[in-house]
Coordinates of C-alpha atoms in Angstrom, one line a residue:
Chain A
A967 CA -24.9 -27.6 219.8
Q968 CA -23.3 -27.8 216.4
K969 CA -23.3 -24.8 214.2
I970 CA -22.0 -23.8 210.8
T971 CA -21.3 -20.2 209.9
Q972 CA -20.9 -18.7 206.5
T973 CA -20.3 -15.0 206.9
Q974 CA -20.3 -14.1 203.2
P975 CA -23.8 -13.7 201.8
G976 CA -22.3 -12.9 198.4
M977 CA -19.0 -13.0 196.6
F978 CA -17.9 -11.8 193.2
V979 CA -14.9 -13.1 191.2
Q980 CA -13.6 -12.6 187.8
E981 CA -13.4 -15.5 185.4
K982 CA -10.1 -17.5 185.7
E983 CA -9.4 -16.0 189.1
A984 CA -9.3 -18.0 192.4
V985 CA -11.9 -17.4 195.1
T986 CA -12.2 -18.5 198.7
L987 CA -15.5 -19.1 200.4
D988 CA -15.4 -19.0 204.2
C989 CA -16.9 -21.6 206.6
T990 CA -16.4 -21.9 210.3
Y991 CA -18.0 -24.5 212.5
D992 CA -18.6 -25.2 216.1
T993 CA -18.7 -28.6 217.7
S994 CA -17.4 -30.4 220.8
D995 CA -17.1 -33.7 219.0
Q996 CA -13.8 -35.1 217.9
S997 CA -15.1 -37.0 215.0
Y998 CA -17.0 -35.2 212.3
G999 CA -17.2 -34.6 208.6
L1000 CA -17.3 -31.4 206.6
F1001 CA -18.9 -31.0 203.2
W1002 CA -19.4 -28.4 200.5
Y1003 CA -22.4 -28.5 198.2
K1004 CA -23.2 -26.3 195.1
Q1005 CA -26.7 -25.2 194.3
P1006 CA -27.1 -23.7 190.8
S1007 CA -30.2 -21.8 189.8
S1008 CA -31.7 -25.0 188.7
G1009 CA -32.0 -25.9 192.4
E1010 CA -30.3 -29.2 192.5
M1011 CA -27.7 -29.9 195.3
I1012 CA -24.4 -31.0 193.9
F1013 CA -21.7 -32.5 196.2
L1014 CA -18.3 -30.9 195.7
I1015 CA -15.9 -32.1 198.4
Y1016 CA -15.5 -33.8 201.7
Q1017 CA -13.1 -33.5 204.6
G1018 CA -12.9 -35.8 207.6
S1019 CA -11.9 -34.4 211.0
Y1020 CA -9.0 -36.9 211.2
D1021 CA -7.8 -36.3 207.7
E1022 CA -4.4 -34.7 207.8
Q1023 CA -4.3 -33.7 204.2
N1024 CA -6.6 -31.0 202.8
A1025 CA -9.1 -32.5 200.4
T1026 CA -8.9 -31.7 196.7
E1027 CA -11.3 -32.5 193.9
G1028 CA -10.3 -31.0 190.6
R1029 CA -10.5 -27.2 190.8
Y1030 CA -12.0 -27.4 194.4
S1031 CA -9.8 -27.7 197.5
L1032 CA -10.8 -27.4 201.1
N1033 CA -8.5 -25.4 203.4
F1034 CA -9.0 -27.2 206.6
Q1035 CA -7.7 -25.5 209.8
K1036 CA -8.9 -27.7 212.6
A1037 CA -7.6 -25.5 215.5
R1038 CA -9.4 -22.5 214.0
K1039 CA -12.5 -24.7 213.2
S1040 CA -12.5 -23.4 209.6
A1041 CA -13.1 -25.3 206.4
N1042 CA -12.9 -22.8 203.6
L1043 CA -13.6 -23.8 200.0
V1044 CA -11.1 -22.6 197.4
I1045 CA -12.2 -22.6 193.8
S1046 CA -9.3 -22.1 191.4
A1047 CA -9.6 -20.8 187.8
S1048 CA -13.2 -19.7 188.2
Q1049 CA -15.6 -20.4 185.4
L1050 CA -18.9 -18.7 184.5
G1051 CA -20.6 -22.0 185.3
D1052 CA -19.4 -21.7 188.9
S1053 CA -22.0 -19.0 189.6
A1054 CA -24.3 -20.6 192.2
M1055 CA -25.0 -20.8 195.9
Y1056 CA -22.4 -22.7 197.9
F1057 CA -23.3 -24.4 201.2
C1058 CA -20.9 -25.7 203.8
A1059 CA -22.2 -28.5 205.9
M1060 CA -21.1 -30.6 208.9
R1061 CA -22.0 -34.1 209.9
D1062 CA -22.0 -35.3 213.4
H1063 CA -20.5 -38.8 213.3
N1064 CA -22.5 -39.8 216.4
T1065 CA -25.9 -39.0 215.1
D1066 CA -25.2 -38.8 211.3
K1067 CA -27.1 -35.5 211.2
L1068 CA -25.9 -33.2 208.4
I1069 CA -26.5 -29.5 209.1
F1070 CA -25.9 -26.6 206.7
G1071 CA -24.7 -23.1 206.8
T1072 CA -26.7 -20.2 205.3
G1073 CA -24.8 -20.3 202.1
T1074 CA -22.7 -17.9 199.9
R1075 CA -23.9 -16.7 196.5
L1076 CA -21.0 -16.7 194.2
Q1077 CA -21.1 -14.7 190.9
V1078 CA -18.4 -15.1 188.3
F1079 CA -18.1 -12.3 185.8
P1080 CA -16.2 -12.3 182.5
Chain B
D1432 CA -26.8 -43.3 187.4
A1433 CA -28.7 -44.0 190.6
R1434 CA -30.6 -41.0 191.9
V1435 CA -33.1 -40.0 194.6
T1436 CA -36.5 -39.4 193.1
Q1437 CA -39.0 -37.0 194.5
T1438 CA -42.5 -36.4 193.5
P1439 CA -44.2 -34.1 192.7
R1440 CA -41.7 -31.6 191.4
H1441 CA -44.2 -28.8 192.0
K1442 CA -47.3 -28.5 194.1
V1443 CA -49.7 -25.6 194.4
T1444 CA -52.5 -26.0 196.9
E1445 CA -54.8 -24.0 199.0
M1446 CA -54.4 -23.4 202.7
G1447 CA -56.0 -26.2 204.8
Q1448 CA -55.4 -28.9 202.2
E1449 CA -53.3 -32.0 202.9
V1450 CA -50.0 -32.3 201.0
T1451 CA -48.0 -35.5 200.6
M1452 CA -44.5 -35.5 199.2
R1453 CA -42.8 -38.7 198.2
C1454 CA -39.2 -39.8 198.0
Q1455 CA -37.6 -42.9 196.6
P1456 CA -34.1 -43.2 198.0
I1457 CA -31.2 -44.9 196.3
L1458 CA -31.4 -48.6 196.7
G1459 CA -29.0 -49.7 199.4
H1460 CA -28.9 -46.4 201.2
N1461 CA -29.8 -46.8 204.9
T1462 CA -30.4 -43.2 205.9
V1463 CA -33.0 -40.8 204.5
F1464 CA -33.3 -37.1 205.3
W1465 CA -36.0 -34.5 204.8
Y1466 CA -34.9 -30.9 204.5
R1467 CA -36.8 -27.7 203.9
Q1468 CA -35.3 -24.7 202.1
T1469 CA -36.6 -21.2 202.4
M1470 CA -34.9 -17.8 201.7
M1471 CA -35.3 -16.8 205.4
Q1472 CA -34.2 -20.0 207.1
G1473 CA -32.0 -21.7 204.6
L1474 CA -31.8 -25.5 204.7
E1475 CA -33.4 -26.9 207.8
L1476 CA -33.3 -30.5 208.8
L1477 CA -36.9 -31.7 209.4
A1478 CA -36.5 -35.4 210.1
Y1479 CA -34.3 -38.4 209.2
F1480 CA -34.5 -42.2 209.3
R1481 CA -32.0 -44.9 209.5
N1482 CA -33.0 -48.4 208.3
R1483 CA -36.6 -47.0 208.1
A1484 CA -36.7 -46.1 211.8
P1485 CA -37.2 -42.4 212.7
L1486 CA -34.2 -41.1 214.5
D1487 CA -35.0 -37.4 214.9
D1488 CA -37.9 -35.3 213.9
S1489 CA -37.3 -32.4 216.2
G1490 CA -37.0 -30.0 213.3
M1491 CA -40.6 -30.7 212.3
P1492 CA -43.7 -28.9 213.4
K1493 CA -45.4 -31.8 215.2
D1494 CA -48.9 -30.6 215.0
R1495 CA -49.1 -30.6 211.2
F1496 CA -46.1 -32.5 209.8
S1497 CA -45.5 -36.2 209.7
A1498 CA -42.8 -38.3 208.1
E1499 CA -42.8 -42.0 207.5
M1500 CA -41.0 -44.8 205.7
P1501 CA -43.5 -47.5 204.9
D1502 CA -40.8 -49.5 203.2
A1503 CA -37.2 -49.1 202.1
T1504 CA -38.1 -47.7 198.7
L1505 CA -40.5 -45.0 199.9
A1506 CA -40.3 -42.1 202.3
T1507 CA -43.2 -39.7 202.7
L1508 CA -43.6 -36.2 204.2
K1509 CA -47.2 -35.1 204.9
I1510 CA -48.5 -31.7 205.9
Q1511 CA -52.1 -31.5 207.2
P1512 CA -53.4 -28.9 207.2
S1513 CA -51.1 -26.9 205.1
E1514 CA -50.5 -23.2 205.7
P1515 CA -48.9 -20.4 203.5
R1516 CA -45.8 -20.4 205.7
D1517 CA -45.2 -24.0 204.6
S1518 CA -44.3 -22.7 201.1
A1519 CA -40.8 -23.8 200.5
V1520 CA -38.7 -26.4 198.6
Y1521 CA -38.6 -29.7 200.3
F1522 CA -35.6 -31.9 199.7
C1523 CA -35.1 -35.6 200.3
A1524 CA -31.6 -37.0 200.5
S1525 CA -30.2 -40.5 201.1
G1526 CA -26.8 -42.0 201.8
I1527 CA -24.7 -44.2 204.0
P1528 CA -23.2 -41.7 206.5
Q1529 CA -21.4 -44.5 208.4
L1530 CA -19.1 -44.9 205.3
N1531 CA -18.4 -41.2 205.3
E1532 CA -20.2 -40.9 202.0
K1533 CA -21.9 -37.8 200.7
L1534 CA -25.6 -37.5 200.7
F1535 CA -27.4 -37.7 197.4
F1536 CA -30.2 -35.2 197.0
G1537 CA -33.4 -35.4 195.1
S1538 CA -34.5 -32.5 192.8
G1539 CA -36.9 -31.2 195.5
T1540 CA -40.6 -30.5 195.7
Q1541 CA -41.5 -26.8 195.2
L1542 CA -44.6 -26.3 197.4
S1543 CA -46.7 -23.2 197.2
V1544 CA -49.6 -22.9 199.7
L1545 CA -52.0 -20.1 198.8

């Protein structure tokens, strides 16, 4: 069975610093996709970044980058130059390319302080 | 911008009442998902459809929950009878997973069963 693990319930970071949010996954499939979503206090789910299992380069989207280490089955999110508006819950998710199911980790609450 | 529309945004009801939540997916998206979010369980996949056909509803309590897609513009999630433990935020999401695209989430329905 597929599983996503986020071991950090909460993280603190000072404004303008970089922060890494951890995500490990478990799957026996060769083809899968990894996602990160942000959920601010308003409750909406905002897509941040995507990494395919066959992508050789780490994905980047602006201040977000995904540190993909396939052998370790990890897909950590790196946020550079943190901003106060980055304070939110962050969810790692994995899609099984056979079934298209998207399953989520338990999330990490990030708080950015001045 | 195209978006997934969920109604109602908030619902307060008494135990034993029927609850119907509606979702209008983005036009052209062939896959629709229902998730439930609680503090204790996080984001749980309840059911999903591809081209209106139910693919998996194993995450749903069968005795009281039902999910349908009467047409391509409407997905419904019903709870009958509702119980206090059903209190949660219910999200609908749509996308075209086969194109390795992200899922677009609705704003959610905040359900409170008293």
